Short mmCIF file of C-alpha atoms and ligand atoms in Angstrom, two decimals:
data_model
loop_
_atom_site.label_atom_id
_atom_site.label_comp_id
_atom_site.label_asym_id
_atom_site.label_seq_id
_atom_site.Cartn_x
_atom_site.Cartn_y
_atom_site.Cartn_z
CA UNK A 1257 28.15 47.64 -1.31
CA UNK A 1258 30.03 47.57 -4.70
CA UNK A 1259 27.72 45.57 -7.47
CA UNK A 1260 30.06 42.32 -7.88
CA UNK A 1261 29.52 41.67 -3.46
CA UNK A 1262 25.69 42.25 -4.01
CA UNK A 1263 25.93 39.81 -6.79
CA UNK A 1264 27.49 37.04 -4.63
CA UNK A 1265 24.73 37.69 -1.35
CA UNK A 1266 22.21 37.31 -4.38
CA UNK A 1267 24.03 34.27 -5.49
CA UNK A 1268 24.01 32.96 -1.76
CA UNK A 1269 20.17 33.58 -1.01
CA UNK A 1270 19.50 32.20 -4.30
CA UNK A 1271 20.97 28.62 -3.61
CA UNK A 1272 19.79 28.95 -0.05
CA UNK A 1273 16.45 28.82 -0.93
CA UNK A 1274 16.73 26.15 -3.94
CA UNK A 1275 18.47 24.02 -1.25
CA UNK A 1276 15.54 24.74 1.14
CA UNK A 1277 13.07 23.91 -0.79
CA UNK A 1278 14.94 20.35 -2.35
CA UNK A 1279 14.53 19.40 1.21
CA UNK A 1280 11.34 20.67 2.45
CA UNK A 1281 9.75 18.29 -0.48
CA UNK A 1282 11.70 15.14 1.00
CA UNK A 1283 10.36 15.92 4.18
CA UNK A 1284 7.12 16.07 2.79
CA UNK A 1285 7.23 13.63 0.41
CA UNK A 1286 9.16 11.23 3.19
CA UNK A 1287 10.01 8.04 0.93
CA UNK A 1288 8.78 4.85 2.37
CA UNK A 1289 11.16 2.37 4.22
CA UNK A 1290 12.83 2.01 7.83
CA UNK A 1291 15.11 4.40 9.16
CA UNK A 1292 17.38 3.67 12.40
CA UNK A 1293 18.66 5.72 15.26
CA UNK A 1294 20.31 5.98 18.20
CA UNK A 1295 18.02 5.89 20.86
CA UNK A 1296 19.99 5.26 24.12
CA UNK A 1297 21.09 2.22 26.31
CA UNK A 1298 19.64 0.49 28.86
CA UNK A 1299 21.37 -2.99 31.05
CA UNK A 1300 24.68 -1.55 29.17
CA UNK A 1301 23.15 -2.10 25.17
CA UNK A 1302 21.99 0.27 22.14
CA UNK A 1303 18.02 0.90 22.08
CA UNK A 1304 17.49 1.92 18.64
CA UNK A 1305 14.42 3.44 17.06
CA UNK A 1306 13.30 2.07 14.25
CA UNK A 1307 10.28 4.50 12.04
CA UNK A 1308 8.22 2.53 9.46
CA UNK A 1309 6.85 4.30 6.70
CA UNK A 1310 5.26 3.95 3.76
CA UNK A 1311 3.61 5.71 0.87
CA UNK A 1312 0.68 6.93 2.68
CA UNK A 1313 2.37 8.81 5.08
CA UNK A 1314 1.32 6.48 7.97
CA UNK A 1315 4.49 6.33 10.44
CA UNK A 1316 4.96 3.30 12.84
CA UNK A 1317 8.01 3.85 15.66
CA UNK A 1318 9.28 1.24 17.37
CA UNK A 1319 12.29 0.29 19.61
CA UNK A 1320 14.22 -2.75 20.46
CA UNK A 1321 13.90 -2.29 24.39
CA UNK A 1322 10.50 -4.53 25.02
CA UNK A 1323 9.83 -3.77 21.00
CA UNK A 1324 7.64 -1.29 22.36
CA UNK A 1325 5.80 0.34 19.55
CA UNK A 1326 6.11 4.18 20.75
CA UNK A 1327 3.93 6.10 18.19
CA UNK A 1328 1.66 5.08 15.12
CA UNK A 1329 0.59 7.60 12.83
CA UNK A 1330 -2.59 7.05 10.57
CA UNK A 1331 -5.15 9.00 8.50
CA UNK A 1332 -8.58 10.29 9.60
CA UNK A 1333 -10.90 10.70 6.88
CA UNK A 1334 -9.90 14.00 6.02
CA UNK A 1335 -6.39 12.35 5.39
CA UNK A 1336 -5.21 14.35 8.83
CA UNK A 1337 -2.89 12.25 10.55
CA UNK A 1338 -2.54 11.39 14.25
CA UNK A 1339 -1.15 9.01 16.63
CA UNK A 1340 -3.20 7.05 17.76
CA UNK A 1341 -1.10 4.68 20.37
CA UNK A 1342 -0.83 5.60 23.89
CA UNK A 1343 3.56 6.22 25.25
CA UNK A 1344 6.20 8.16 25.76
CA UNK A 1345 8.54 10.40 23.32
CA UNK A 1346 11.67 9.19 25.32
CA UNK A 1347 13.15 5.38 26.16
CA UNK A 1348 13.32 6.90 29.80
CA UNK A 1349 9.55 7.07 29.84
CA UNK A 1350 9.37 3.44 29.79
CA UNK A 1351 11.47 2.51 32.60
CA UNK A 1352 9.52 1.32 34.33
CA UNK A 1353 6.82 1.26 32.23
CA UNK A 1354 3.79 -0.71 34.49
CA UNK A 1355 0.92 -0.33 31.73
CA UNK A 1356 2.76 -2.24 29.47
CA UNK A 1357 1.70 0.61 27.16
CA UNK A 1358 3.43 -0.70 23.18
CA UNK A 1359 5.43 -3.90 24.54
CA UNK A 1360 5.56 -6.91 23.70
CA UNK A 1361 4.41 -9.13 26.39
CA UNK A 1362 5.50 -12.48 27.35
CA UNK A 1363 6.61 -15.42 27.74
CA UNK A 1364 3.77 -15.81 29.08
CA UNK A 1365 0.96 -12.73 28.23
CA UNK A 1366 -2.21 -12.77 30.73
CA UNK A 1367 -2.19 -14.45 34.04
CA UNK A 1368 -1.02 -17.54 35.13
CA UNK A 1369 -2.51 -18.80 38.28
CA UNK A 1370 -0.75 -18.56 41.50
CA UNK A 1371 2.12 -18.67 39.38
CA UNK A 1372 2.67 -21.93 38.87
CA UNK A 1373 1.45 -25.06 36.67
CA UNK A 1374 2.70 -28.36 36.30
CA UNK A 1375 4.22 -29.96 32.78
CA UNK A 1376 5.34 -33.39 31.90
CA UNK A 1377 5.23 -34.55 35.58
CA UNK A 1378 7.16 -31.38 36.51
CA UNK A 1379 5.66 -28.18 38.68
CA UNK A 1380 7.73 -24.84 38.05
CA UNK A 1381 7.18 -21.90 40.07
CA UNK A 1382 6.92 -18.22 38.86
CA UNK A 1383 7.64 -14.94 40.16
CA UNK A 1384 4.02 -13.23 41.23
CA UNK A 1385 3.50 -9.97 39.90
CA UNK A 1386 -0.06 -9.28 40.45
CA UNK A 1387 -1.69 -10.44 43.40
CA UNK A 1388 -1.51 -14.46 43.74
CA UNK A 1389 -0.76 -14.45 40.01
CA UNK A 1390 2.25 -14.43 37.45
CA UNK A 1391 0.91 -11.63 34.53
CA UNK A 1392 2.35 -10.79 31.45
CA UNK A 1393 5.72 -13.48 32.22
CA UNK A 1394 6.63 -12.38 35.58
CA UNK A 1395 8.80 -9.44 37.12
CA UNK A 1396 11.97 -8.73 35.80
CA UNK A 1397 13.25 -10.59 32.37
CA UNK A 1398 9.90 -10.54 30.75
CA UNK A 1399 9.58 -9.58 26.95
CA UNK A 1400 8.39 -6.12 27.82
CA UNK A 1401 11.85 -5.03 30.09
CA UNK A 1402 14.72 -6.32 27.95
CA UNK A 1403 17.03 -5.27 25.04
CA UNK A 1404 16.12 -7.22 22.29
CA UNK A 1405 18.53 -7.55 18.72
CA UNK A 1406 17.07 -5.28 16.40
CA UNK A 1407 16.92 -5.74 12.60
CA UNK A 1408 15.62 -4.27 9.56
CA UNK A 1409 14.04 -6.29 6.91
CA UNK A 1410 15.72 -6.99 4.11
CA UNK A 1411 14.00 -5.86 0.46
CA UNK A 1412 10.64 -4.62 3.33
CA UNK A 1413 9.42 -2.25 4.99
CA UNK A 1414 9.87 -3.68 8.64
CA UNK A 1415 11.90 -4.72 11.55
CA UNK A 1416 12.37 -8.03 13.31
CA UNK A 1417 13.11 -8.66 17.04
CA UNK A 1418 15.23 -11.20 18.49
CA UNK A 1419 15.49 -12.57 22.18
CA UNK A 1420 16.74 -16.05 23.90
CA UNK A 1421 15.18 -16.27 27.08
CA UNK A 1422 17.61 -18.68 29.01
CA UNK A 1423 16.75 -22.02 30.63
CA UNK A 1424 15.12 -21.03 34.22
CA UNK A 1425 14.36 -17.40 33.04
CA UNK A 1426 11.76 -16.15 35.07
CA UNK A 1427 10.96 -19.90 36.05
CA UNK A 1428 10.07 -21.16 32.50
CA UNK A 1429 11.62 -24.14 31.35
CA UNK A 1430 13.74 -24.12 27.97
CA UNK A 1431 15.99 -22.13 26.28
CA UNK A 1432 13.14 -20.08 24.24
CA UNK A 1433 13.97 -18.02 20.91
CA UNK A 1434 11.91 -15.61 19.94
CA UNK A 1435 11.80 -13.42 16.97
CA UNK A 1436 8.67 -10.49 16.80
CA UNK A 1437 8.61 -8.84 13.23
CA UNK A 1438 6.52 -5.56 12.74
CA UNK A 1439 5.96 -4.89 8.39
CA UNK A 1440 4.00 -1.86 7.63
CA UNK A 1441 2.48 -2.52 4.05
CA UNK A 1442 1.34 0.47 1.40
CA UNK A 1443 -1.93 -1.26 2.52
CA UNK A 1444 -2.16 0.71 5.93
CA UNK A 1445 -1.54 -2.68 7.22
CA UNK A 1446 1.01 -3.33 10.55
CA UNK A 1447 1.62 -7.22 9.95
CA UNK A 1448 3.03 -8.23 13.35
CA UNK A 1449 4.84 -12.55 13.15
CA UNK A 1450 5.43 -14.34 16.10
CA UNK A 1451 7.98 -17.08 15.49
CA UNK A 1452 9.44 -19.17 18.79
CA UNK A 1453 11.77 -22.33 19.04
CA UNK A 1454 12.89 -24.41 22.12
CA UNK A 1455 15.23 -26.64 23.11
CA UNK A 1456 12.23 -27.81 26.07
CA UNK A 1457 8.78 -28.34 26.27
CA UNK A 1458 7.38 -24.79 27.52
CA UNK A 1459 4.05 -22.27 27.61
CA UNK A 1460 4.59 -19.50 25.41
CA UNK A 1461 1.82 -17.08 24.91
CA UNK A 1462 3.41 -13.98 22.77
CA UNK A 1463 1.25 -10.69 22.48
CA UNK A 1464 1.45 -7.20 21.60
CA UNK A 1465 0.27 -4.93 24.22
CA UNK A 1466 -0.39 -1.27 22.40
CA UNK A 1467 -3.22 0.87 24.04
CA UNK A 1468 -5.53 2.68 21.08
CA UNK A 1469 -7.32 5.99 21.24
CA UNK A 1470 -8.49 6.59 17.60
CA UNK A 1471 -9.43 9.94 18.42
CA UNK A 1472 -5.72 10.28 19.07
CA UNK A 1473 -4.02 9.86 22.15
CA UNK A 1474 -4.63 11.53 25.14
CA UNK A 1475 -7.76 12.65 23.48
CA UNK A 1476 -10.18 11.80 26.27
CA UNK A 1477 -11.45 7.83 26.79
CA UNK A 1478 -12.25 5.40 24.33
CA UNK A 1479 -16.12 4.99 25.53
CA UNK A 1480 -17.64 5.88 21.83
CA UNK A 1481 -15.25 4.31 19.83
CA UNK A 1482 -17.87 1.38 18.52
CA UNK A 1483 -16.36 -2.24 18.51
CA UNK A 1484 -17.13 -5.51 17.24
CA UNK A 1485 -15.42 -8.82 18.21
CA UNK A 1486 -16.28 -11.92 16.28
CA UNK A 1487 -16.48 -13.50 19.45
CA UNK A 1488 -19.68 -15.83 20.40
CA UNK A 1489 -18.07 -17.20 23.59
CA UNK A 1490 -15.66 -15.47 26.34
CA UNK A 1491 -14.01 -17.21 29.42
CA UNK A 1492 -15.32 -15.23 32.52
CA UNK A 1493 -13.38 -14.94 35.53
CA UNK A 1494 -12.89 -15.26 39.22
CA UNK A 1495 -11.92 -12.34 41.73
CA UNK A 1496 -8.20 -12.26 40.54
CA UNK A 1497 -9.04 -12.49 37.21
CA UNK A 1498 -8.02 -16.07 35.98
CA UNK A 1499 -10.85 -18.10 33.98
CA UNK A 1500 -13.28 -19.95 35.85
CA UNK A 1501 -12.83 -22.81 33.34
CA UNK A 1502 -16.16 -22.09 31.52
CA UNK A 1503 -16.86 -20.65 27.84
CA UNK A 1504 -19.93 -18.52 28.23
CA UNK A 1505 -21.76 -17.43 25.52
CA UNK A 1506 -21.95 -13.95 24.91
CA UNK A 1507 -25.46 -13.77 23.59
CA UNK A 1508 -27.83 -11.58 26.39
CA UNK A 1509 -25.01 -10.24 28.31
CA UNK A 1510 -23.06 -6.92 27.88
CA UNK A 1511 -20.23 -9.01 26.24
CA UNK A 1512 -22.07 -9.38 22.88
CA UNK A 1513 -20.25 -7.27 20.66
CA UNK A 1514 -21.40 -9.22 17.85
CA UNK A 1515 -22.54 -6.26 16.17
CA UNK A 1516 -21.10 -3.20 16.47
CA UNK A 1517 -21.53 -1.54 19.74
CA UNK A 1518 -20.14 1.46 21.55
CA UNK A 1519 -17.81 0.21 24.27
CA UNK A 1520 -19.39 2.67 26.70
CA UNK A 1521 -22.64 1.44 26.32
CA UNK A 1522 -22.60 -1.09 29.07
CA UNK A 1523 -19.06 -1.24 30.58
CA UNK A 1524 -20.68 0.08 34.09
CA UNK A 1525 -24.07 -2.53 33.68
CA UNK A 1526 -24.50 -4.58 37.40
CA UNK A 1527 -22.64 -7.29 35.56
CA UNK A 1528 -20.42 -9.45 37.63
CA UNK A 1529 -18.20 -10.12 35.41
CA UNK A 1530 -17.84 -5.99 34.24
CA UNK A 1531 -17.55 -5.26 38.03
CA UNK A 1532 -14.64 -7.72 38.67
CA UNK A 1533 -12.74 -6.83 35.38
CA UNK A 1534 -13.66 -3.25 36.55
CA UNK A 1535 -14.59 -2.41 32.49
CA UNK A 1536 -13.76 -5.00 30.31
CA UNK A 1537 -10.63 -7.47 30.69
CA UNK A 1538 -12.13 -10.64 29.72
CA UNK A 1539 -10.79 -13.01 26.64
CA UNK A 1540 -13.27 -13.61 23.83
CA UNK A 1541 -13.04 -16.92 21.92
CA UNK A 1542 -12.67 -15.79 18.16
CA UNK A 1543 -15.15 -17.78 15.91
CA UNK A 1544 -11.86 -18.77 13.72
CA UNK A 1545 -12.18 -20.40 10.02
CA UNK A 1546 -9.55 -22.72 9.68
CA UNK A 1547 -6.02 -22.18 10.58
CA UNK A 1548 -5.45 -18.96 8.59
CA UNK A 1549 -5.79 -15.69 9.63
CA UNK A 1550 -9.23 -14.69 10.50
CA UNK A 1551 -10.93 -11.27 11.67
CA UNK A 1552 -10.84 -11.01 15.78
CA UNK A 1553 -12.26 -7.10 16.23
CA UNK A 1554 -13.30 -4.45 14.23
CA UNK A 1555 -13.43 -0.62 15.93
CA UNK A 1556 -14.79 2.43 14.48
CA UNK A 1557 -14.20 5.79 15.96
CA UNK A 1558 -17.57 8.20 14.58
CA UNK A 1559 -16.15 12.01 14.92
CA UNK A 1560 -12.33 10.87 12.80
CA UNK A 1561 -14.02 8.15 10.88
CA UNK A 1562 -10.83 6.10 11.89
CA UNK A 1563 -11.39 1.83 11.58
CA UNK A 1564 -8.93 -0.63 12.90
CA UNK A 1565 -9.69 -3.99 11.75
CA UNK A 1566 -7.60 -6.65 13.42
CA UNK A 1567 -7.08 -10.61 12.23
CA UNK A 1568 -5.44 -12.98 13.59
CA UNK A 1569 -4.10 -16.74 13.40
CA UNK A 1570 -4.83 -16.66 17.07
CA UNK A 1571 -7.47 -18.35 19.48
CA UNK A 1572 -8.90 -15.54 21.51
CA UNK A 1573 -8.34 -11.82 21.86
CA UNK A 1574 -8.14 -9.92 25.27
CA UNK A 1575 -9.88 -6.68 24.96
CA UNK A 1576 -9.02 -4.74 27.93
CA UNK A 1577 -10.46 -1.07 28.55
CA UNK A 1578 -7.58 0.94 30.24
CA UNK A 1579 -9.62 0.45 33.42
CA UNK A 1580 -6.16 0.38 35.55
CA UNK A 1581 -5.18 3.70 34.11
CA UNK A 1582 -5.70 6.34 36.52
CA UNK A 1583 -4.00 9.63 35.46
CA UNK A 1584 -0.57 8.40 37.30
CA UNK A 1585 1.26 8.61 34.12
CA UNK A 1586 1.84 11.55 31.73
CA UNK A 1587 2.68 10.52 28.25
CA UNK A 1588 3.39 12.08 24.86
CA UNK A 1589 3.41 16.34 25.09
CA UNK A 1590 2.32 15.89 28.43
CA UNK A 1591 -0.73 14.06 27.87
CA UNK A 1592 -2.27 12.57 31.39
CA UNK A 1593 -3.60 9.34 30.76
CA UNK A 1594 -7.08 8.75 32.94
CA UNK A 1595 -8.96 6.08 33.22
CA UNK A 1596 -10.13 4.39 30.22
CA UNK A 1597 -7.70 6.39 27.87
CA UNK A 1598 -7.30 4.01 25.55
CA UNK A 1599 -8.19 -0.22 24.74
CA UNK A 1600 -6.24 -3.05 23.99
CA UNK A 1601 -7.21 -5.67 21.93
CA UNK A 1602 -4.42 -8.51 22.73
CA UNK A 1603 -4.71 -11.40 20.13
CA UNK A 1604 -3.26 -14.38 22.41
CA UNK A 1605 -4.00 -18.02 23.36
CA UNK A 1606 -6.63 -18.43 26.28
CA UNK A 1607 -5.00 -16.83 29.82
CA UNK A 1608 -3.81 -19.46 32.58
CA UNK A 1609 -3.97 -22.50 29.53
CA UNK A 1610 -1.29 -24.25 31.24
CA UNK A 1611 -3.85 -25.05 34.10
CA UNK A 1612 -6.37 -25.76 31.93
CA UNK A 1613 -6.29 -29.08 30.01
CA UNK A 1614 -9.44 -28.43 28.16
CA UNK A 1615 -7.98 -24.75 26.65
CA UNK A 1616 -6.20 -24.96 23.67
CA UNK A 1617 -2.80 -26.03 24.57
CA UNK A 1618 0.09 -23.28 24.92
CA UNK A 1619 2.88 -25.78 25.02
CA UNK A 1620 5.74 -25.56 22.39
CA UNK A 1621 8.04 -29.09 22.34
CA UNK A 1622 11.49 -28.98 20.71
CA UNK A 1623 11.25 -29.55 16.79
CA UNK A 1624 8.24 -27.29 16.62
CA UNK A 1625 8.29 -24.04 15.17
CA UNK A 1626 5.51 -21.49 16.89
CA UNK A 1627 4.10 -19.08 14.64
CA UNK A 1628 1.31 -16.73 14.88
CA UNK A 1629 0.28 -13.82 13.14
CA UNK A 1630 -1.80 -10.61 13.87
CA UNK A 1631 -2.66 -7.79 11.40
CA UNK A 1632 -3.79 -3.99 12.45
CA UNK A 1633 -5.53 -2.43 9.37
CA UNK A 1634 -6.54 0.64 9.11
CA UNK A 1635 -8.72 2.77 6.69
CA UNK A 1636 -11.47 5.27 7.51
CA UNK A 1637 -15.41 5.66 6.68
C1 GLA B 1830 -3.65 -6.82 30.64
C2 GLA B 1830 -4.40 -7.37 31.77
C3 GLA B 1830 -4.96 -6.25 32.56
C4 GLA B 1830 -3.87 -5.33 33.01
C5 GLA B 1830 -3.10 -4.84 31.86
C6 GLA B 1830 -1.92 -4.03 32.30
O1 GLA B 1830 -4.46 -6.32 29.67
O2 GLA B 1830 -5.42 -8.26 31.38
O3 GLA B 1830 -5.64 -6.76 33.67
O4 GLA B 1830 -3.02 -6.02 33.87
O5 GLA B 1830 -2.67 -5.93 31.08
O6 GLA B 1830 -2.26 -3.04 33.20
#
């Protein structure tokens, strides 16, 4: 090779590897804020994913098909990351998507019973999608299986969701508008507003439906993680799960979690209300202060040192153990998801409250503006 080529290839290989390393320190230093992409169609409209970051490196993705949150990266206490949400890589993986694992659930989240109630003089029927009962807003249109409008915030780090349920839509009265945002704050925090209008009086119960392993998912169960819920009462249930009507207090049974406990530590007791939920998958009525946000659970996994904190302007939490999960579905790099993979804790209003005059009421009139919010913190010790 004559000396002015081999000056050029050393030119080349010298700009090559400026340019490579420019860009592997924005990868590694990703800068905070929401990205977009393409992520598919589904009933003939974009999915797009939407990643959340901020300065910490923690990493929340979420799409607008059932603004299903698909991953959420945070810190252990050796600042090694993991997700930490049970789901799928792909949109395909969540059609169907039975679990519920990420979704938003609604209109109406938990059970209504035999899928029907009566309002202003009026008794709608709903589809029945689990046993006698409607769950999680019925069978086909619910929050969970449709293409919401997708938006990033403007001058934040988040996204909002957008869906009008129609008139009739999966029996509910009232055209119902609903807007979902997810903000991730430099705080570790994922700030998740509930916001609903309609043009008739109507239950609405809005929740978010993510299943947590904070060993990481697919990591084995959730049995150590220790959990408290600031929870002095619960509503037990009947055989097909739907509150009995009365607000037991937790105090002597293996539903005080008013300290921190390991969830393991009693889920199989001779309890009849642990062997009709089959685990846990009872509501707890939060001891609220005021109308603000106030805390609902705190869980703490020992061997990552991982803590999610969660408050809420809500009534009453579901926690739910993964007790339907039975290895049937194979997530994220192949991950099988077994029995009691991961827990839910589903900030909500009490289940079947439409039936129940003494709950507090679920009913949103025209002029009102529903609004709830639920934080996920997280931090380590
Ligand atoms: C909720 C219910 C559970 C179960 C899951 C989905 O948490 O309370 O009984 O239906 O959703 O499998």
């Amino acid at each position: 090779m004559i000396p002015r080529q081999l000056w050029c290839v050393r030119l080349i290989v010298f700009l090559a590897a400026i340019s490579g390393l420019l860009f592997a320190q924005n990868s590694s230093k990703k800068k905070s804020g929401v990205e977009q992409k393409d992520f598919g169609t589904r009933d003939g409209r974009p999915v797009n994913l939407y990643t959340l970051t901020n300065s910490h490196g923690v990493e929340v993705r979420a799409m607008n098909y059932g603004g299903i949150i698909l991953s959420l990266r945070v810190p252990d206490r050796k600042g090694q990351l993991a997700d930490i949400v049970l789901g799928h890589e792909k949109l395909e993986g969540y059609i169907p998507n039975p679990p519920y694992f990420g979704a938003i659930v609604g209109r109406y989240a938990n059970r209504i019973a035999n899928g029907t109630f009566t309002l202003d003089g009026k008794t709608y029927t709903l589809p029945k999608n689990d046993g006698p009962n409607t769950l999680h807003g019925g069978m086909t249109r619910t929050f969970d299986k449709v293409v919401w409008d997708g938006e990033p915030l403007k001058g934040k780090n988040g996204v909002a969701f957008t869906y009008l349920s129609k008139d009739g839509e999966e029996g509910f009265p009232g055209n119902l508008k609903t807007t979902v945002t997810y903000t991730l704050t430099d705080k570790n925090e994922l700030i998740i507003d509930y916001e609903a209008t309609t043009d008739k009086a109507t239950p609405i119960n809005v929740s978010q439906h993510s299943y947590f392993n904070l060993k990481g998912e697919g990591n084995g169960d959730i049995l150590d993680h220790e959990i408290m819920i600031n929870a002095d009462k619960f509503t037990p249930v009947d055989k097909n799960l739907i509150p009995t009507g009365e607000l037991r207090p937790v105090k002597g049974t293996p539903f005080d979690f008013t300290t921190s406990t390991k969830i393991g530590s009693r889920i199989d007791d001779n309890y009849e209300q642990l062997v009709l939920g089959h685990g846990y998958d009872h509501n707890f009525v939060l001891n609220r202060k005021g109308s603000g946000l106030s805390l609902a659970a705190r869980v703490y996994e020992p061997t990552t040192g991982r803590v999610l904190e969660v408050t809420t302007t809500q009534p009453a939490v579901q926690f739910y153990t993964g007790n339907f999960l039975d290895g049937s579905v194979t997530g994220k790099e192949g991950h099988v998801y077994k029995r009691r993979f991961g827990f839910c804790l589903e900030t909500q209003h009490f289940p079947d409250s439409p039936n129940h005059p003494d709950f507090p009421s679920a009913i949103l009139k025209p002029g009102e503006k529903f609004h709830q919010t639920t934080v996920f913190k997280f931090s380590t010790k």
